[in-house]
Short mmCIF file of C-alpha atoms in Angstrom, two decimals:
data_model
loop_
_atom_site.label_atom_id
_atom_site.label_comp_id
_atom_site.label_asym_id
_atom_site.label_seq_id
_atom_site.Cartn_x
_atom_site.Cartn_y
_atom_site.Cartn_z
CA UNK H 1025 -247.58 163.34 -105.32
CA UNK H 1026 -248.77 162.42 -102.10
CA UNK H 1027 -247.32 159.12 -100.33
CA UNK H 1028 -248.81 155.51 -100.87
CA UNK H 1029 -251.57 155.18 -98.79
CA UNK H 1030 -250.64 153.90 -95.17
CA UNK H 1031 -246.90 154.58 -95.61
CA UNK H 1032 -245.61 155.31 -92.29
CA UNK H 1033 -241.80 155.08 -93.26
CA UNK H 1034 -239.55 156.46 -90.58
CA UNK H 1035 -236.35 156.97 -92.97
CA UNK H 1036 -237.25 160.60 -92.70
CA UNK H 1037 -236.63 161.90 -89.21
CA UNK H 1038 -239.54 163.85 -87.98
CA UNK H 1039 -239.03 167.28 -87.09
CA UNK H 1040 -240.14 168.17 -83.72
CA UNK H 1041 -242.10 171.39 -85.09
CA UNK H 1042 -243.45 173.10 -87.93
CA UNK H 1043 -242.94 176.77 -88.22
CA UNK H 1044 -243.75 179.12 -90.94
CA UNK H 1045 -241.36 181.84 -92.14
CA UNK H 1046 -240.83 184.96 -93.58
CA UNK H 1047 -239.97 184.61 -97.65
CA UNK H 1048 -239.27 186.42 -100.64
CA UNK H 1049 -242.54 187.86 -101.58
CA UNK H 1050 -241.56 187.95 -105.32
CA UNK H 1051 -241.48 184.43 -105.74
CA UNK H 1052 -244.39 182.16 -106.48
CA UNK H 1053 -247.08 180.53 -104.81
CA UNK H 1054 -245.38 178.00 -102.62
CA UNK H 1055 -246.96 174.09 -101.93
CA UNK H 1056 -245.97 172.99 -97.98
CA UNK H 1057 -243.73 170.13 -98.26
CA UNK H 1058 -245.74 166.68 -97.75
CA UNK H 1059 -243.42 165.21 -96.46
CA UNK H 1060 -242.98 167.23 -93.28
CA UNK H 1061 -246.72 167.21 -92.69
CA UNK H 1062 -246.87 163.42 -92.98
CA UNK H 1063 -244.14 163.30 -90.32
CA UNK H 1064 -245.97 165.35 -88.07
CA UNK H 1065 -249.41 163.52 -88.26
CA UNK H 1066 -247.26 160.42 -87.81
CA UNK H 1067 -246.08 161.85 -84.45
CA UNK H 1068 -250.10 161.84 -83.49
CA UNK H 1069 -249.82 165.66 -84.09
CA UNK H 1070 -253.55 166.78 -84.12
CA UNK H 1071 -255.23 163.66 -83.25
CA UNK H 1072 -256.34 164.33 -79.76
CA UNK H 1073 -257.88 167.17 -77.90
CA UNK H 1074 -255.34 169.45 -77.01
CA UNK H 1075 -255.82 172.72 -78.17
CA UNK H 1076 -256.31 174.78 -80.31
CA UNK H 1077 -259.66 175.05 -80.44
CA UNK H 1078 -262.29 177.33 -81.73
CA UNK H 1079 -266.27 177.93 -81.92
CA UNK H 1080 -267.36 177.27 -85.74
CA UNK H 1081 -270.77 178.00 -87.98
CA UNK H 1082 -274.23 180.08 -86.82
CA UNK H 1083 -274.54 177.64 -83.60
CA UNK H 1084 -270.75 178.61 -82.47
CA UNK H 1085 -270.75 174.98 -82.25
CA UNK H 1086 -266.77 173.35 -80.92
CA UNK H 1087 -264.82 171.73 -83.05
CA UNK H 1088 -265.29 168.08 -83.58
CA UNK H 1089 -264.07 165.41 -81.42
CA UNK H 1090 -261.97 162.08 -81.90
CA UNK H 1091 -264.89 159.68 -81.56
CA UNK H 1092 -266.85 161.85 -84.19
CA UNK H 1093 -264.24 161.71 -86.82
CA UNK H 1094 -263.93 157.75 -85.90
CA UNK H 1095 -267.35 157.61 -86.52
CA UNK H 1096 -267.41 160.34 -89.94
CA UNK H 1097 -264.96 157.50 -91.10
CA UNK H 1098 -266.74 154.27 -90.18
CA UNK H 1099 -269.65 155.60 -92.21
CA UNK H 1100 -267.17 156.78 -95.06
CA UNK H 1101 -265.36 153.40 -95.38
CA UNK H 1102 -269.08 151.60 -95.43
CA UNK H 1103 -270.10 154.22 -98.31
CA UNK H 1104 -267.27 153.88 -100.58
CA UNK H 1105 -267.09 149.88 -100.14
CA UNK H 1106 -270.98 149.47 -100.90
CA UNK H 1107 -270.72 152.33 -103.91
CA UNK H 1108 -267.12 151.08 -105.19
CA UNK H 1109 -269.20 149.17 -108.00
CA UNK H 1110 -265.59 146.89 -108.20
CA UNK H 1111 -263.01 150.10 -108.63
CA UNK H 1112 -259.98 148.42 -106.90
CA UNK H 1113 -258.58 152.48 -106.03
CA UNK H 1114 -261.83 153.01 -103.77
CA UNK H 1115 -261.33 149.49 -102.31
CA UNK H 1116 -257.95 150.11 -101.62
CA UNK H 1117 -258.82 153.74 -99.96
CA UNK H 1118 -261.47 152.15 -98.17
CA UNK H 1119 -259.01 149.43 -96.33
CA UNK H 1120 -256.65 152.04 -95.56
CA UNK H 1121 -259.57 154.41 -94.06
CA UNK H 1122 -260.71 151.51 -91.93
CA UNK H 1123 -257.17 150.73 -90.70
CA UNK H 1124 -256.23 154.45 -89.65
CA UNK H 1125 -255.40 154.14 -86.10
CA UNK H 1126 -253.17 155.42 -83.49
CA UNK H 1127 -250.16 152.77 -84.47
CA UNK H 1128 -250.70 153.42 -87.89
CA UNK H 1129 -252.28 156.75 -89.64
CA UNK H 1130 -253.39 156.37 -93.35
CA UNK H 1131 -252.26 159.75 -93.64
CA UNK H 1132 -255.46 160.00 -96.95
CA UNK H 1133 -256.64 163.64 -97.28
CA UNK H 1134 -260.29 162.06 -97.30
CA UNK H 1135 -259.75 160.33 -94.25
CA UNK H 1136 -261.94 162.40 -91.54
CA UNK H 1137 -259.17 161.61 -88.55
CA UNK H 1138 -256.16 162.31 -91.00
CA UNK H 1139 -257.86 165.48 -92.13
CA UNK H 1140 -259.02 166.54 -88.38
CA UNK H 1141 -255.74 166.19 -87.67
CA UNK H 1142 -254.12 167.93 -90.35
CA UNK H 1143 -256.42 171.22 -89.83
CA UNK H 1144 -255.79 171.33 -86.21
CA UNK H 1145 -251.69 170.80 -87.04
CA UNK H 1146 -252.31 174.10 -89.35
CA UNK H 1147 -253.98 176.30 -87.17
CA UNK H 1148 -251.66 175.88 -84.15
CA UNK H 1149 -248.60 176.79 -87.09
CA UNK H 1150 -250.24 179.75 -88.12
CA UNK H 1151 -251.61 181.09 -84.79
CA UNK H 1152 -248.05 180.84 -83.49
CA UNK H 1153 -247.01 182.39 -86.70
CA UNK H 1154 -249.66 185.70 -86.19
CA UNK H 1155 -248.64 186.01 -82.53
CA UNK H 1156 -244.79 186.09 -83.88
CA UNK H 1157 -244.93 188.24 -86.40
CA UNK H 1158 -247.93 190.90 -84.73
CA UNK H 1159 -245.60 193.62 -87.12
CA UNK H 1160 -247.50 192.31 -90.37
CA UNK H 1161 -250.40 192.85 -89.18
CA UNK H 1162 -253.29 193.88 -88.91
CA UNK H 1163 -254.47 190.68 -91.51
CA UNK H 1164 -257.54 190.78 -93.17
CA UNK H 1165 -259.46 187.58 -94.52
CA UNK H 1166 -259.75 186.81 -98.37
CA UNK H 1167 -262.13 184.25 -100.16
CA UNK H 1168 -262.09 183.87 -103.97
CA UNK H 1169 -264.19 182.11 -105.89
CA UNK H 1170 -263.62 181.42 -109.65
CA UNK H 1171 -266.51 180.51 -112.03
CA UNK H 1172 -266.65 177.35 -112.89
CA UNK H 1173 -266.06 176.25 -117.03
CA UNK H 1174 -269.52 175.36 -118.74
CA UNK H 1175 -269.94 172.24 -118.74
CA UNK H 1176 -267.39 171.22 -115.98
CA UNK H 1177 -268.06 167.64 -114.30
CA UNK H 1178 -264.75 167.46 -112.95
CA UNK H 1179 -263.02 170.01 -110.36
CA UNK H 1180 -259.43 169.47 -109.45
CA UNK H 1181 -257.23 171.24 -106.56
CA UNK H 1182 -253.89 170.81 -108.72
CA UNK H 1183 -256.18 172.82 -111.62
CA UNK H 1184 -257.20 175.34 -109.34
CA UNK H 1185 -253.80 175.92 -107.83
CA UNK H 1186 -252.60 176.79 -111.27
CA UNK H 1187 -255.32 179.44 -112.16
CA UNK H 1188 -255.54 181.18 -108.92
CA UNK H 1189 -251.85 181.45 -107.81
CA UNK H 1190 -250.81 183.71 -110.68
CA UNK H 1191 -254.43 185.20 -110.35
CA UNK H 1192 -253.40 186.41 -107.20
CA UNK H 1193 -249.85 187.80 -107.75
CA UNK H 1194 -251.60 189.58 -110.89
CA UNK H 1195 -253.64 191.47 -108.71
CA UNK H 1196 -250.43 191.90 -106.73
CA UNK H 1197 -250.70 190.02 -103.43
CA UNK H 1198 -247.12 189.28 -102.24
CA UNK H 1199 -247.96 187.75 -98.96
CA UNK H 1200 -250.94 185.36 -97.71
CA UNK H 1201 -251.67 181.59 -96.06
CA UNK H 1202 -254.45 180.36 -98.18
CA UNK H 1203 -256.58 176.85 -98.10
CA UNK H 1204 -258.89 175.01 -101.17
CA UNK H 1205 -262.76 174.44 -100.05
CA UNK H 1206 -264.53 172.49 -102.33
CA UNK H 1207 -268.15 172.24 -102.94
CA UNK H 1208 -270.90 170.79 -104.83
CA UNK H 1209 -273.36 173.97 -106.24
CA UNK H 1210 -276.99 173.59 -107.09
CA UNK H 1211 -279.66 175.54 -108.09
CA UNK H 1212 -282.70 175.05 -106.28
CA UNK H 1213 -284.79 178.07 -107.01
CA UNK H 1214 -287.38 175.86 -108.20
CA UNK H 1215 -290.06 178.95 -109.09
CA UNK H 1216 -288.28 180.21 -111.45
CA UNK H 1217 -287.89 178.63 -115.59
CA UNK H 1218 -285.14 175.71 -115.53
CA UNK H 1219 -283.75 177.98 -118.14
CA UNK H 1220 -282.80 180.66 -116.33
CA UNK H 1221 -281.02 178.37 -113.56
CA UNK H 1222 -277.57 177.49 -113.73
CA UNK H 1223 -276.26 174.01 -114.08
CA UNK H 1224 -275.12 171.89 -111.00
CA UNK H 1225 -271.04 172.15 -110.81
CA UNK H 1226 -268.17 171.37 -108.07
CA UNK H 1227 -266.32 174.29 -107.57
CA UNK H 1228 -262.84 175.04 -105.83
CA UNK H 1229 -262.54 177.87 -103.97
CA UNK H 1230 -259.75 180.05 -101.84
CA UNK H 1231 -260.31 180.90 -98.21
CA UNK H 1232 -257.57 182.23 -96.12
CA UNK H 1233 -255.60 185.54 -94.66
CA UNK H 1234 -253.03 188.06 -95.48
CA UNK H 1235 -251.99 191.87 -94.51
CA UNK H 1236 -254.86 194.10 -94.51
CA UNK H 1237 -253.00 196.90 -96.27
CA UNK H 1238 -252.28 194.49 -99.44
CA UNK H 1239 -255.91 193.01 -99.33
CA UNK H 1240 -257.61 196.36 -99.85
CA UNK H 1241 -255.31 197.09 -102.70
CA UNK H 1242 -256.22 194.03 -104.33
CA UNK H 1243 -259.99 193.66 -103.96
CA UNK H 1244 -260.73 196.32 -106.78
CA UNK H 1245 -258.54 194.45 -108.90
CA UNK H 1246 -259.67 191.22 -108.30
CA UNK H 1247 -263.19 192.49 -109.05
CA UNK H 1248 -262.06 193.26 -112.42
CA UNK H 1249 -260.05 190.25 -113.08
CA UNK H 1250 -263.02 187.82 -111.45
CA UNK H 1251 -266.21 189.33 -112.89
CA UNK H 1252 -269.74 188.29 -110.82
CA UNK H 1253 -271.96 185.77 -112.78
CA UNK H 1254 -275.41 184.16 -111.67
CA UNK H 1255 -273.92 181.38 -110.07
CA UNK H 1256 -271.39 182.92 -107.83
CA UNK H 1257 -272.63 186.75 -107.43
CA UNK H 1258 -270.03 187.88 -105.29
CA UNK H 1259 -266.89 185.96 -106.10
CA UNK H 1260 -264.39 188.13 -103.70
CA UNK H 1261 -265.01 188.83 -100.42
CA UNK H 1262 -262.80 190.50 -97.60
CA UNK H 1263 -263.71 190.75 -94.31
CA UNK H 1264 -261.68 191.90 -91.09
CA UNK H 1265 -259.81 189.18 -89.13
CA UNK H 1266 -260.20 189.78 -85.30
CA UNK H 1267 -258.09 186.78 -84.50
CA UNK H 1268 -260.44 184.42 -84.06
CA UNK H 1269 -259.08 181.12 -84.72
CA UNK H 1270 -262.55 179.49 -86.83
CA UNK H 1271 -261.41 181.79 -89.53
CA UNK H 1272 -258.03 179.44 -89.76
CA UNK H 1273 -259.44 176.75 -89.26
CA UNK H 1274 -262.15 177.26 -92.03
CA UNK H 1275 -259.37 177.42 -95.03
CA UNK H 1276 -258.55 173.85 -93.95
CA UNK H 1277 -261.68 172.40 -92.79
CA UNK H 1278 -262.06 168.52 -93.23
CA UNK H 1279 -265.64 168.62 -93.90
CA UNK H 1280 -267.28 169.49 -97.37
CA UNK H 1281 -271.31 170.09 -98.26
CA UNK H 1282 -273.27 170.54 -101.09
CA UNK H 1283 -274.46 174.18 -101.42
CA UNK H 1284 -277.99 174.94 -102.78
CA UNK H 1285 -279.29 178.54 -103.83
CA UNK H 1286 -282.77 179.10 -102.97
CA UNK H 1287 -285.57 181.91 -102.93
CA UNK H 1288 -286.33 182.78 -99.48
CA UNK H 1289 -289.04 184.63 -98.04
CA UNK H 1290 -287.63 188.12 -96.20
CA UNK H 1291 -289.41 190.38 -93.43
CA UNK H 1292 -289.76 193.48 -94.85
CA UNK H 1293 -289.10 192.60 -98.85
CA UNK H 1294 -292.35 192.07 -101.20
CA UNK H 1295 -290.02 189.30 -103.25
CA UNK H 1296 -288.25 186.29 -101.94
CA UNK H 1297 -284.50 187.07 -101.59
CA UNK H 1298 -281.88 184.89 -102.91
CA UNK H 1299 -279.95 182.79 -100.27
CA UNK H 1300 -277.96 179.23 -99.89
CA UNK H 1301 -278.29 176.42 -97.82
CA UNK H 1302 -276.26 173.72 -96.76
CA UNK H 1303 -276.80 169.94 -97.56
CA UNK H 1304 -274.96 166.65 -97.21
CA UNK H 1305 -272.68 165.73 -100.00
CA UNK H 1306 -275.13 162.68 -102.31
CA UNK H 1307 -273.05 159.33 -102.59
CA UNK H 1308 -271.65 160.12 -105.99
CA UNK H 1309 -270.52 163.48 -105.14
CA UNK H 1310 -268.67 162.36 -102.16
CA UNK H 1311 -267.02 159.77 -103.98
CA UNK H 1312 -265.46 162.13 -106.92
CA UNK H 1313 -264.49 164.12 -103.73
CA UNK H 1314 -262.40 161.69 -102.36
CA UNK H 1315 -260.90 160.74 -105.64
CA UNK H 1316 -259.78 164.41 -105.87
CA UNK H 1317 -258.68 164.45 -102.33
CA UNK H 1318 -256.79 161.33 -103.16
CA UNK H 1319 -255.11 163.48 -106.48
CA UNK H 1320 -254.20 166.58 -104.56
CA UNK H 1321 -252.43 164.97 -101.80
CA UNK H 1322 -251.76 166.21 -97.99
CA UNK H 1323 -250.58 169.55 -99.26
CA UNK H 1324 -252.57 170.00 -102.13
CA UNK H 1325 -255.25 172.29 -100.76
CA UNK H 1326 -252.25 174.62 -98.87
CA UNK H 1327 -251.16 177.48 -100.67
CA UNK H 1328 -248.60 179.90 -98.97
CA UNK H 1329 -247.81 183.76 -100.94
CA UNK H 1330 -244.13 184.92 -99.52
CA UNK H 1331 -244.07 182.38 -96.86
CA UNK H 1332 -242.37 178.83 -96.56
CA UNK H 1333 -242.90 176.42 -93.80
CA UNK H 1334 -240.07 174.82 -92.41
CA UNK H 1335 -239.18 172.35 -89.41
CA UNK H 1336 -237.98 173.50 -86.32
CA UNK H 1337 -235.73 172.02 -83.85
#
């Protein structure tokens, strides 16, 4: 279970550093101990501007700055208070996020400040591991998207974990570090009949790194285990990892979007082609996401295969 919001108990000594270590590849997928992550965040790791850095998105933008996430936190608090409709849990979250500062971190996974810090902390840890264990490389990026259940209105990270972990092991993957992404998917192909468009739905997808030799071996099996659908045309994707930290950062990104499937004109093509575009989450979608993140906890979006995260003295 995640720690209480704003819980900053000092009873557990904070580790000086966290590191990834190789573990038995035959063991089931592991979560990172939430207490270790909380201890590092309480010490201020990840909140400033000191390394690591990367470029993200088609426009190669730098990572968000502390002042950007503070503004995002204020906007989220305002939205939660306005639309909580008397929900005491949402009001409690809004209060905790509003009080998150250098002296008292709220440690809520939906907090823009704590989410950014956690992402930066994990990028630093994974980058250090990749450099120290070059013998395990080369690595590949693996993306896996399971289709939503018909009529699904909620998609929990814990439920996603229970589906993805055995699937990766059934395919034969024994080592990797993955994060869960969340999106709300909509079909905005307005030129086709409503009956031919898929229903809007939330989706939790897996994204991360694994040894290239293993990925190449398991991708054909994964494609058989996870067939394509109209909503998810390419559920299994794999690309070469060139060492760019943007791929690592994407696995644990704190920003989530609404993805719309559209038809788009393309030069040289007689008919429009299918594409996607990102849009901000609606109020209702963002509230559902905040609730889902709260239930998952700080460690609920991290999956380790054949690896463990340990405190380093």
